[in-house]
PDB file of C-alpha atoms and ligand atoms in Angstrom:
ATOM      1  CA  MET S   1       0.000   0.000   0.000  1.00  0.00           C
ATOM      2  CA  ALA S   2       1.136   3.533  -0.667  1.00  0.00           C
ATOM      3  CA  ASN S   3       3.439   5.194   1.805  1.00  0.00           C
ATOM      4  CA  SER S   4       0.936   8.011   2.163  1.00  0.00           C
ATOM      5  CA  LEU S   5      -0.957   6.068   4.832  1.00  0.00           C
ATOM      6  CA  LYS S   6       2.100   5.466   6.962  1.00  0.00           C
ATOM      7  CA  LYS S   7       4.314   7.952   8.714  1.00  0.00           C
ATOM      8  CA  GLY S   8       8.045   7.361   8.331  1.00  0.00           C
ATOM      9  CA  THR S   9      10.434   6.610  11.167  1.00  0.00           C
ATOM     10  CA  LEU S  10      13.042   9.089  12.366  1.00  0.00           C
ATOM     11  CA  PHE S  11      16.417   7.600  13.299  1.00  0.00           C
ATOM     12  CA  VAL S  12      18.930   9.740  15.164  1.00  0.00           C
ATOM     13  CA  ILE S  13      22.531   8.591  15.000  1.00  0.00           C
ATOM     14  CA  SER S  14      24.788  10.273  17.505  1.00  0.00           C
ATOM     15  CA  GLY S  15      27.995   9.880  19.492  1.00  0.00           C
ATOM     16  CA  PRO S  16      31.368  11.577  19.932  1.00  0.00           C
ATOM     17  CA  SER S  17      33.188  13.213  17.037  1.00  0.00           C
ATOM     18  CA  GLY S  18      35.458  10.707  15.293  1.00  0.00           C
ATOM     19  CA  VAL S  19      33.581   7.617  16.474  1.00  0.00           C
ATOM     20  CA  GLY S  20      32.558   6.695  12.914  1.00  0.00           C
ATOM     21  CA  LYS S  21      29.016   8.086  12.566  1.00  0.00           C
ATOM     22  CA  GLY S  22      29.641   9.479   9.087  1.00  0.00           C
ATOM     23  CA  THR S  23      31.302   6.266   7.945  1.00  0.00           C
ATOM     24  CA  LEU S  24      28.421   4.117   9.196  1.00  0.00           C
ATOM     25  CA  VAL S  25      25.792   6.436   7.747  1.00  0.00           C
ATOM     26  CA  SER S  26      27.423   6.413   4.329  1.00  0.00           C
ATOM     27  CA  MET S  27      27.517   2.577   4.394  1.00  0.00           C
ATOM     28  CA  LEU S  28      23.865   2.572   5.325  1.00  0.00           C
ATOM     29  CA  ARG S  29      22.988   4.886   2.473  1.00  0.00           C
ATOM     30  CA  GLN S  30      24.907   2.778  -0.021  1.00  0.00           C
ATOM     31  CA  ASN S  31      23.026  -0.315   1.067  1.00  0.00           C
ATOM     32  CA  HIS S  32      19.653   1.381   1.608  1.00  0.00           C
ATOM     33  CA  PRO S  33      19.332   4.378  -0.714  1.00  0.00           C
ATOM     34  CA  GLU S  34      15.612   4.532   0.112  1.00  0.00           C
ATOM     35  CA  ILE S  35      16.444   5.845   3.599  1.00  0.00           C
ATOM     36  CA  LYS S  36      16.700   9.640   3.432  1.00  0.00           C
ATOM     37  CA  LEU S  37      19.437  11.659   5.109  1.00  0.00           C
ATOM     38  CA  SER S  38      18.752  15.108   6.461  1.00  0.00           C
ATOM     39  CA  VAL S  39      21.459  17.564   5.366  1.00  0.00           C
ATOM     40  CA  SER S  40      22.254  19.813   8.332  1.00  0.00           C
ATOM     41  CA  ALA S  41      23.159  23.473   8.376  1.00  0.00           C
ATOM     42  CA  THR S  42      26.450  24.521   9.940  1.00  0.00           C
ATOM     43  CA  THR S  43      28.586  27.597  10.471  1.00  0.00           C
ATOM     44  CA  ARG S  44      31.880  25.694  10.324  1.00  0.00           C
ATOM     45  CA  ASN S  45      34.116  25.985   7.276  1.00  0.00           C
ATOM     46  CA  PRO S  46      33.832  23.275   4.618  1.00  0.00           C
ATOM     47  CA  ARG S  47      36.531  20.587   4.681  1.00  0.00           C
ATOM     48  CA  PRO S  48      38.288  19.877   1.389  1.00  0.00           C
ATOM     49  CA  GLY S  49      35.836  17.986  -0.816  1.00  0.00           C
ATOM     50  CA  GLU S  50      32.723  18.971   1.123  1.00  0.00           C
ATOM     51  CA  ILE S  51      29.959  20.345  -1.091  1.00  0.00           C
ATOM     52  CA  ASN S  52      27.362  22.916  -0.048  1.00  0.00           C
ATOM     53  CA  GLY S  53      23.925  21.274  -0.008  1.00  0.00           C
ATOM     54  CA  VAL S  54      25.363  17.762  -0.072  1.00  0.00           C
ATOM     55  CA  HIS S  55      27.439  17.412   3.108  1.00  0.00           C
ATOM     56  CA  TYR S  56      26.069  20.486   4.852  1.00  0.00           C
ATOM     57  CA  PHE S  57      24.410  23.790   4.081  1.00  0.00           C
ATOM     58  CA  PHE S  58      27.257  26.126   5.007  1.00  0.00           C
ATOM     59  CA  LEU S  59      25.903  29.317   6.574  1.00  0.00           C
ATOM     60  CA  THR S  60      27.347  32.411   8.198  1.00  0.00           C
ATOM     61  CA  LYS S  61      26.716  32.781  11.939  1.00  0.00           C
ATOM     62  CA  GLU S  62      24.466  35.721  11.174  1.00  0.00           C
ATOM     63  CA  ASP S  63      22.322  33.699   8.777  1.00  0.00           C
ATOM     64  CA  PHE S  64      22.200  30.752  11.196  1.00  0.00           C
ATOM     65  CA  LYS S  65      21.026  32.978  14.066  1.00  0.00           C
ATOM     66  CA  LYS S  66      18.344  34.490  11.856  1.00  0.00           C
ATOM     67  CA  ARG S  67      17.071  31.014  11.087  1.00  0.00           C
ATOM     68  CA  ILE S  68      16.990  30.146  14.792  1.00  0.00           C
ATOM     69  CA  GLU S  69      14.758  33.172  15.352  1.00  0.00           C
ATOM     70  CA  LEU S  70      12.534  32.152  12.446  1.00  0.00           C
ATOM     71  CA  GLY S  71      12.071  28.727  14.076  1.00  0.00           C
ATOM     72  CA  GLU S  72      13.546  26.878  11.107  1.00  0.00           C
ATOM     73  CA  PHE S  73      15.351  24.241  13.185  1.00  0.00           C
ATOM     74  CA  LEU S  74      13.935  21.076  14.695  1.00  0.00           C
ATOM     75  CA  GLU S  75      17.025  21.150  16.892  1.00  0.00           C
ATOM     76  CA  TRP S  76      20.271  23.055  16.913  1.00  0.00           C
ATOM     77  CA  ALA S  77      23.405  23.078  19.048  1.00  0.00           C
ATOM     78  CA  GLU S  78      26.739  24.762  19.450  1.00  0.00           C
ATOM     79  CA  PHE S  79      29.487  22.189  19.074  1.00  0.00           C
ATOM     80  CA  SER S  80      33.166  23.042  19.330  1.00  0.00           C
ATOM     81  CA  GLY S  81      32.549  26.725  18.614  1.00  0.00           C
ATOM     82  CA  ASN S  82      30.223  26.307  15.640  1.00  0.00           C
ATOM     83  CA  PHE S  83      26.474  26.021  15.200  1.00  0.00           C
ATOM     84  CA  TYR S  84      24.812  22.955  13.693  1.00  0.00           C
ATOM     85  CA  GLY S  85      21.088  22.450  13.073  1.00  0.00           C
ATOM     86  CA  THR S  86      18.429  20.278  11.449  1.00  0.00           C
ATOM     87  CA  ASN S  87      15.844  21.782   9.118  1.00  0.00           C
ATOM     88  CA  LYS S  88      12.397  21.242  10.637  1.00  0.00           C
ATOM     89  CA  ASN S  89      10.350  21.476   7.415  1.00  0.00           C
ATOM     90  CA  PHE S  90      12.445  18.881   5.627  1.00  0.00           C
ATOM     91  CA  VAL S  91      12.114  16.341   8.440  1.00  0.00           C
ATOM     92  CA  GLU S  92       8.383  16.926   8.908  1.00  0.00           C
ATOM     93  CA  LYS S  93       7.672  16.618   5.195  1.00  0.00           C
ATOM     94  CA  MET S  94       9.736  13.450   4.781  1.00  0.00           C
ATOM     95  CA  LEU S  95       8.044  11.786   7.739  1.00  0.00           C
ATOM     96  CA  LYS S  96       4.599  12.857   6.583  1.00  0.00           C
ATOM     97  CA  ASP S  97       5.313  11.428   3.124  1.00  0.00           C
ATOM     98  CA  GLY S  98       6.165   8.089   4.725  1.00  0.00           C
ATOM     99  CA  HIS S  99       9.949   8.176   4.339  1.00  0.00           C
ATOM    100  CA  ASN S 100      12.338   6.778   6.893  1.00  0.00           C
ATOM    101  CA  ILE S 101      14.918   9.398   7.699  1.00  0.00           C
ATOM    102  CA  ILE S 102      18.293   9.656   9.402  1.00  0.00           C
ATOM    103  CA  LEU S 103      19.777  12.536  11.350  1.00  0.00           C
ATOM    104  CA  GLU S 104      23.498  12.350  12.088  1.00  0.00           C
ATOM    105  CA  ILE S 105      23.857  14.886  14.875  1.00  0.00           C
ATOM    106  CA  ASP S 106      25.639  15.554  18.157  1.00  0.00           C
ATOM    107  CA  VAL S 107      24.425  14.352  21.547  1.00  0.00           C
ATOM    108  CA  GLN S 108      22.881  17.695  22.600  1.00  0.00           C
ATOM    109  CA  GLY S 109      20.823  17.742  19.406  1.00  0.00           C
ATOM    110  CA  ALA S 110      19.797  14.099  19.768  1.00  0.00           C
ATOM    111  CA  LEU S 111      18.354  14.791  23.224  1.00  0.00           C
ATOM    112  CA  GLN S 112      16.410  17.776  21.897  1.00  0.00           C
ATOM    113  CA  VAL S 113      14.868  15.556  19.218  1.00  0.00           C
ATOM    114  CA  LYS S 114      13.917  12.997  21.855  1.00  0.00           C
ATOM    115  CA  ASN S 115      12.102  15.702  23.834  1.00  0.00           C
ATOM    116  CA  LYS S 116      10.168  16.854  20.782  1.00  0.00           C
ATOM    117  CA  LEU S 117       9.476  13.552  19.031  1.00  0.00           C
ATOM    118  CA  GLN S 118       9.227  10.691  21.531  1.00  0.00           C
ATOM    119  CA  GLU S 119       8.769   8.180  18.704  1.00  0.00           C
ATOM    120  CA  ALA S 120      12.246   8.917  17.292  1.00  0.00           C
ATOM    121  CA  ILE S 121      14.715   6.033  17.574  1.00  0.00           C
ATOM    122  CA  LEU S 122      17.993   7.207  19.108  1.00  0.00           C
ATOM    123  CA  ILE S 123      21.158   5.238  18.391  1.00  0.00           C
ATOM    124  CA  PHE S 124      24.390   6.052  20.225  1.00  0.00           C
ATOM    125  CA  ILE S 125      27.667   5.071  18.553  1.00  0.00           C
ATOM    126  CA  GLU S 126      30.323   4.421  21.173  1.00  0.00           C
ATOM    127  CA  PRO S 127      34.102   4.147  20.664  1.00  0.00           C
ATOM    128  CA  PRO S 128      35.894   0.992  21.907  1.00  0.00           C
ATOM    129  CA  CYS S 129      38.013   3.292  24.123  1.00  0.00           C
ATOM    130  CA  PHE S 130      39.122   6.917  24.401  1.00  0.00           C
ATOM    131  CA  GLU S 131      42.591   6.276  22.928  1.00  0.00           C
ATOM    132  CA  GLU S 132      41.118   4.710  19.797  1.00  0.00           C
ATOM    133  CA  LEU S 133      38.786   7.683  19.363  1.00  0.00           C
ATOM    134  CA  LYS S 134      41.721  10.066  19.626  1.00  0.00           C
ATOM    135  CA  LEU S 135      43.641   8.004  17.063  1.00  0.00           C
ATOM    136  CA  ARG S 136      40.725   8.102  14.630  1.00  0.00           C
ATOM    137  CA  LEU S 137      40.491  11.892  14.866  1.00  0.00           C
ATOM    138  CA  LEU S 138      44.251  12.243  14.417  1.00  0.00           C
ATOM    139  CA  LYS S 139      44.246   9.874  11.437  1.00  0.00           C
ATOM    140  CA  ARG S 140      41.261  11.607   9.837  1.00  0.00           C
ATOM    141  CA  SER S 141      43.392  14.777   9.770  1.00  0.00           C
ATOM    142  CA  THR S 142      40.467  17.091   9.119  1.00  0.00           C
ATOM    143  CA  GLU S 143      40.956  19.224  12.234  1.00  0.00           C
ATOM    144  CA  THR S 144      43.867  21.028  13.841  1.00  0.00           C
ATOM    145  CA  GLU S 145      45.420  19.616  17.015  1.00  0.00           C
ATOM    146  CA  GLU S 146      43.625  22.352  19.000  1.00  0.00           C
ATOM    147  CA  GLU S 147      40.281  21.542  17.378  1.00  0.00           C
ATOM    148  CA  ILE S 148      40.767  17.818  18.095  1.00  0.00           C
ATOM    149  CA  GLN S 149      41.446  18.616  21.775  1.00  0.00           C
ATOM    150  CA  LYS S 150      38.227  20.658  21.910  1.00  0.00           C
ATOM    151  CA  ARG S 151      36.244  17.742  20.510  1.00  0.00           C
ATOM    152  CA  LEU S 152      37.891  15.258  22.900  1.00  0.00           C
ATOM    153  CA  ALA S 153      37.172  17.510  25.894  1.00  0.00           C
ATOM    154  CA  VAL S 154      33.420  16.838  25.670  1.00  0.00           C
ATOM    155  CA  VAL S 155      33.587  13.059  25.116  1.00  0.00           C
ATOM    156  CA  LYS S 156      33.214  12.130  28.784  1.00  0.00           C
ATOM    157  CA  SER S 157      30.002  14.131  29.178  1.00  0.00           C
ATOM    158  CA  GLU S 158      28.686  12.793  25.857  1.00  0.00           C
ATOM    159  CA  LEU S 159      29.263   9.207  27.005  1.00  0.00           C
ATOM    160  CA  GLN S 160      27.346   9.943  30.203  1.00  0.00           C
ATOM    161  CA  GLN S 161      24.210  10.561  28.114  1.00  0.00           C
ATOM    162  CA  LYS S 162      24.222   7.206  26.356  1.00  0.00           C
ATOM    163  CA  GLN S 163      21.584   5.705  28.655  1.00  0.00           C
ATOM    164  CA  GLU S 164      19.090   8.191  27.201  1.00  0.00           C
ATOM    165  CA  PHE S 165      19.357   6.401  23.848  1.00  0.00           C
ATOM    166  CA  ASN S 166      17.268   3.458  22.609  1.00  0.00           C
ATOM    167  CA  TYR S 167      20.340   1.585  21.390  1.00  0.00           C
ATOM    168  CA  VAL S 168      24.096   1.696  21.913  1.00  0.00           C
ATOM    169  CA  ILE S 169      26.482   0.262  19.316  1.00  0.00           C
ATOM    170  CA  VAL S 170      30.224  -0.035  19.937  1.00  0.00           C
ATOM    171  CA  ASN S 171      32.068   0.806  16.727  1.00  0.00           C
ATOM    172  CA  ASP S 172      35.110  -1.422  17.152  1.00  0.00           C
ATOM    173  CA  ASN S 173      35.084  -3.632  14.066  1.00  0.00           C
ATOM    174  CA  LEU S 174      33.441  -1.531  11.375  1.00  0.00           C
ATOM    175  CA  ASP S 175      31.615  -4.362   9.600  1.00  0.00           C
ATOM    176  CA  THR S 176      30.194  -5.705  12.863  1.00  0.00           C
ATOM    177  CA  ALA S 177      29.045  -2.241  13.907  1.00  0.00           C
ATOM    178  CA  PHE S 178      27.431  -1.719  10.507  1.00  0.00           C
ATOM    179  CA  LYS S 179      25.581  -5.055  10.702  1.00  0.00           C
ATOM    180  CA  ASN S 180      24.288  -4.117  14.171  1.00  0.00           C
ATOM    181  CA  LEU S 181      23.117  -0.738  12.921  1.00  0.00           C
ATOM    182  CA  GLU S 182      21.449  -2.205   9.854  1.00  0.00           C
ATOM    183  CA  ASN S 183      19.681  -4.879  11.936  1.00  0.00           C
ATOM    184  CA  ILE S 184      18.343  -2.299  14.380  1.00  0.00           C
ATOM    185  CA  ILE S 185      17.042  -0.053  11.627  1.00  0.00           C
ATOM    186  CA  LEU S 186      15.432  -2.836   9.620  1.00  0.00           C
ATOM    187  CA  LYS S 187      13.876  -4.313  12.767  1.00  0.00           C
ATOM    188  CA  GLU S 188      12.395  -0.958  13.782  1.00  0.00           C
ATOM    189  CA  ILE S 189      11.059  -0.243  10.284  1.00  0.00           C
ATOM    190  CA  ASP S 190       9.571  -3.728  10.024  1.00  0.00           C
ATOM    191  CA  GLY S 191       8.119  -3.615  13.538  1.00  0.00           C
ATOM    192  CA  ILE S 192       6.381  -0.328  12.850  1.00  0.00           C
ATOM    193  CA  LYS S 193       5.081  -1.501   9.476  1.00  0.00           C
ATOM    194  CA  ASN S 194       3.553  -4.586  11.093  1.00  0.00           C
ATOM    195  CA  LYS S 195       1.956  -2.798  14.055  1.00  0.00           C
TER     196      LYS S 195
HETATM  197  P1  ADP H   1      32.347  10.907  12.869  1.00  0.00           P
HETATM  198  O1  ADP H   1      31.422  11.097  11.685  1.00  0.00           O
HETATM  199  O2  ADP H   1      31.675  10.224  14.019  1.00  0.00           O
HETATM  200  O3  ADP H   1      33.053  12.154  13.285  1.00  0.00           O
HETATM  201  P2  ADP H   1      33.985   9.448  10.933  1.00  0.00           P
HETATM  202  O4  ADP H   1      32.986   8.563  10.274  1.00  0.00           O
HETATM  203  O5  ADP H   1      34.507  10.622  10.185  1.00  0.00           O
HETATM  204  O6  ADP H   1      33.482   9.887  12.401  1.00  0.00           O
HETATM  205  O7  ADP H   1      35.216   8.506  11.350  1.00  0.00           O
HETATM  206  C1  ADP H   1      36.404   9.049  11.916  1.00  0.00           C
HETATM  207  C2  ADP H   1      37.604   8.292  11.343  1.00  0.00           C
HETATM  208  O8  ADP H   1      37.616   6.965  11.860  1.00  0.00           O
HETATM  209  C3  ADP H   1      37.560   8.168   9.817  1.00  0.00           C
HETATM  210  O9  ADP H   1      38.873   8.345   9.317  1.00  0.00           O
HETATM  211  C4  ADP H   1      37.069   6.729   9.587  1.00  0.00           C
HETATM  212  O10 ADP H   1      37.582   6.201   8.391  1.00  0.00           O
HETATM  213  C5  ADP H   1      37.622   5.999  10.799  1.00  0.00           C
HETATM  214  N1  ADP H   1      36.786   4.869  11.271  1.00  0.00           N
HETATM  215  C6  ADP H   1      35.443   4.792  11.342  1.00  0.00           C
HETATM  216  N2  ADP H   1      35.045   3.612  11.861  1.00  0.00           N
HETATM  217  C7  ADP H   1      36.177   2.928  12.145  1.00  0.00           C
HETATM  218  C8  ADP H   1      36.436   1.630  12.725  1.00  0.00           C
HETATM  219  N3  ADP H   1      35.460   0.814  13.108  1.00  0.00           N
HETATM  220  N4  ADP H   1      37.720   1.262  12.870  1.00  0.00           N
HETATM  221  C9  ADP H   1      38.732   2.090  12.496  1.00  0.00           C
HETATM  222  N5  ADP H   1      38.566   3.323  11.949  1.00  0.00           N
HETATM  223  C10 ADP H   1      37.300   3.738  11.790  1.00  0.00           C
HETATM  224  P1  5GP H   2      31.631  17.873  12.056  1.00  0.00           P
HETATM  225  O1  5GP H   2      32.177  19.239  12.236  1.00  0.00           O
HETATM  226  O2  5GP H   2      32.639  16.800  12.440  1.00  0.00           O
HETATM  227  O3  5GP H   2      31.023  17.635  10.704  1.00  0.00           O
HETATM  228  O4  5GP H   2      30.411  17.707  13.085  1.00  0.00           O
HETATM  229  C1  5GP H   2      30.618  17.950  14.453  1.00  0.00           C
HETATM  230  C2  5GP H   2      29.462  17.354  15.236  1.00  0.00           C
HETATM  231  O5  5GP H   2      28.255  18.039  14.874  1.00  0.00           O
HETATM  232  C3  5GP H   2      29.239  15.873  14.918  1.00  0.00           C
HETATM  233  O6  5GP H   2      28.981  15.199  16.139  1.00  0.00           O
HETATM  234  C4  5GP H   2      28.013  15.889  14.048  1.00  0.00           C
HETATM  235  O7  5GP H   2      27.241  14.710  14.157  1.00  0.00           O
HETATM  236  C5  5GP H   2      27.262  17.061  14.647  1.00  0.00           C
HETATM  237  N1  5GP H   2      26.206  17.594  13.785  1.00  0.00           N
HETATM  238  C6  5GP H   2      26.126  17.591  12.437  1.00  0.00           C
HETATM  239  N2  5GP H   2      24.951  18.139  12.030  1.00  0.00           N
HETATM  240  C7  5GP H   2      24.275  18.457  13.149  1.00  0.00           C
HETATM  241  C8  5GP H   2      22.992  19.045  13.392  1.00  0.00           C
HETATM  242  O8  5GP H   2      22.210  19.350  12.499  1.00  0.00           O
HETATM  243  N3  5GP H   2      22.652  19.251  14.676  1.00  0.00           N
HETATM  244  C9  5GP H   2      23.472  18.901  15.722  1.00  0.00           C
HETATM  245  N4  5GP H   2      23.012  19.122  16.942  1.00  0.00           N
HETATM  246  N5  5GP H   2      24.670  18.361  15.533  1.00  0.00           N
HETATM  247  C10 5GP H   2      25.073  18.140  14.263  1.00  0.00           C
END
């Protein structure tokens, strides 16, 4: 039957910077192109290769603040000195049209979504240990040493929030973590469809 009768499911994938959220989400999208990804807005500078409208909508702080006032964000947060936010209209429309949708956002944003949409499924991606997380950020080489330290400084408090999430996945072996994520998502979609 047409999707129009069924609301989609909102999945929120969160966890510390460098844990592998982006990697897991891109694997998910390759295997399940029917699941939509919300493209966030941010005030941080694009990394080499990042495209406006594909990886993020890159905004000035002024523009971002204007959009906060206009109520354009479902959630927004300041992370490591920059603003990040999810477009409310996009998410509402996708869900209304019956699409399953993924947000890849920080822990503060994930908790805001949970407060607003109790039916959202929150998935926390956890590193095997702090040292491995640090290594991944260093190896990724997308941030300066100072920026990496800023991101690592909030990891402890982010990990303390993991009990607020519906699921926790440890991203140690990438393929195992991906299988876990895929199983959770398919199970939730199937469970809701069969309710
Ligand atoms: P996030 O989106 O959470 O900031 P990324 O997906 O960019 O994290 O991953 C950070 C770095 O760690 C990337 O270089 C990625 O290739 C690597 N990575 C991701 N998952 C694993 C894993 N399971 N084992 C080793 N390296 C990983
Ligand atoms: P990065 O600068 O590494 O792309 O992202 C930094 C952090 O911001 C990551 O944890 C990422 O998931 C998060 N993030 C990306 N988009 C959003 C968003 O729309 N809202 C919130 N709250 N966090 C976001």
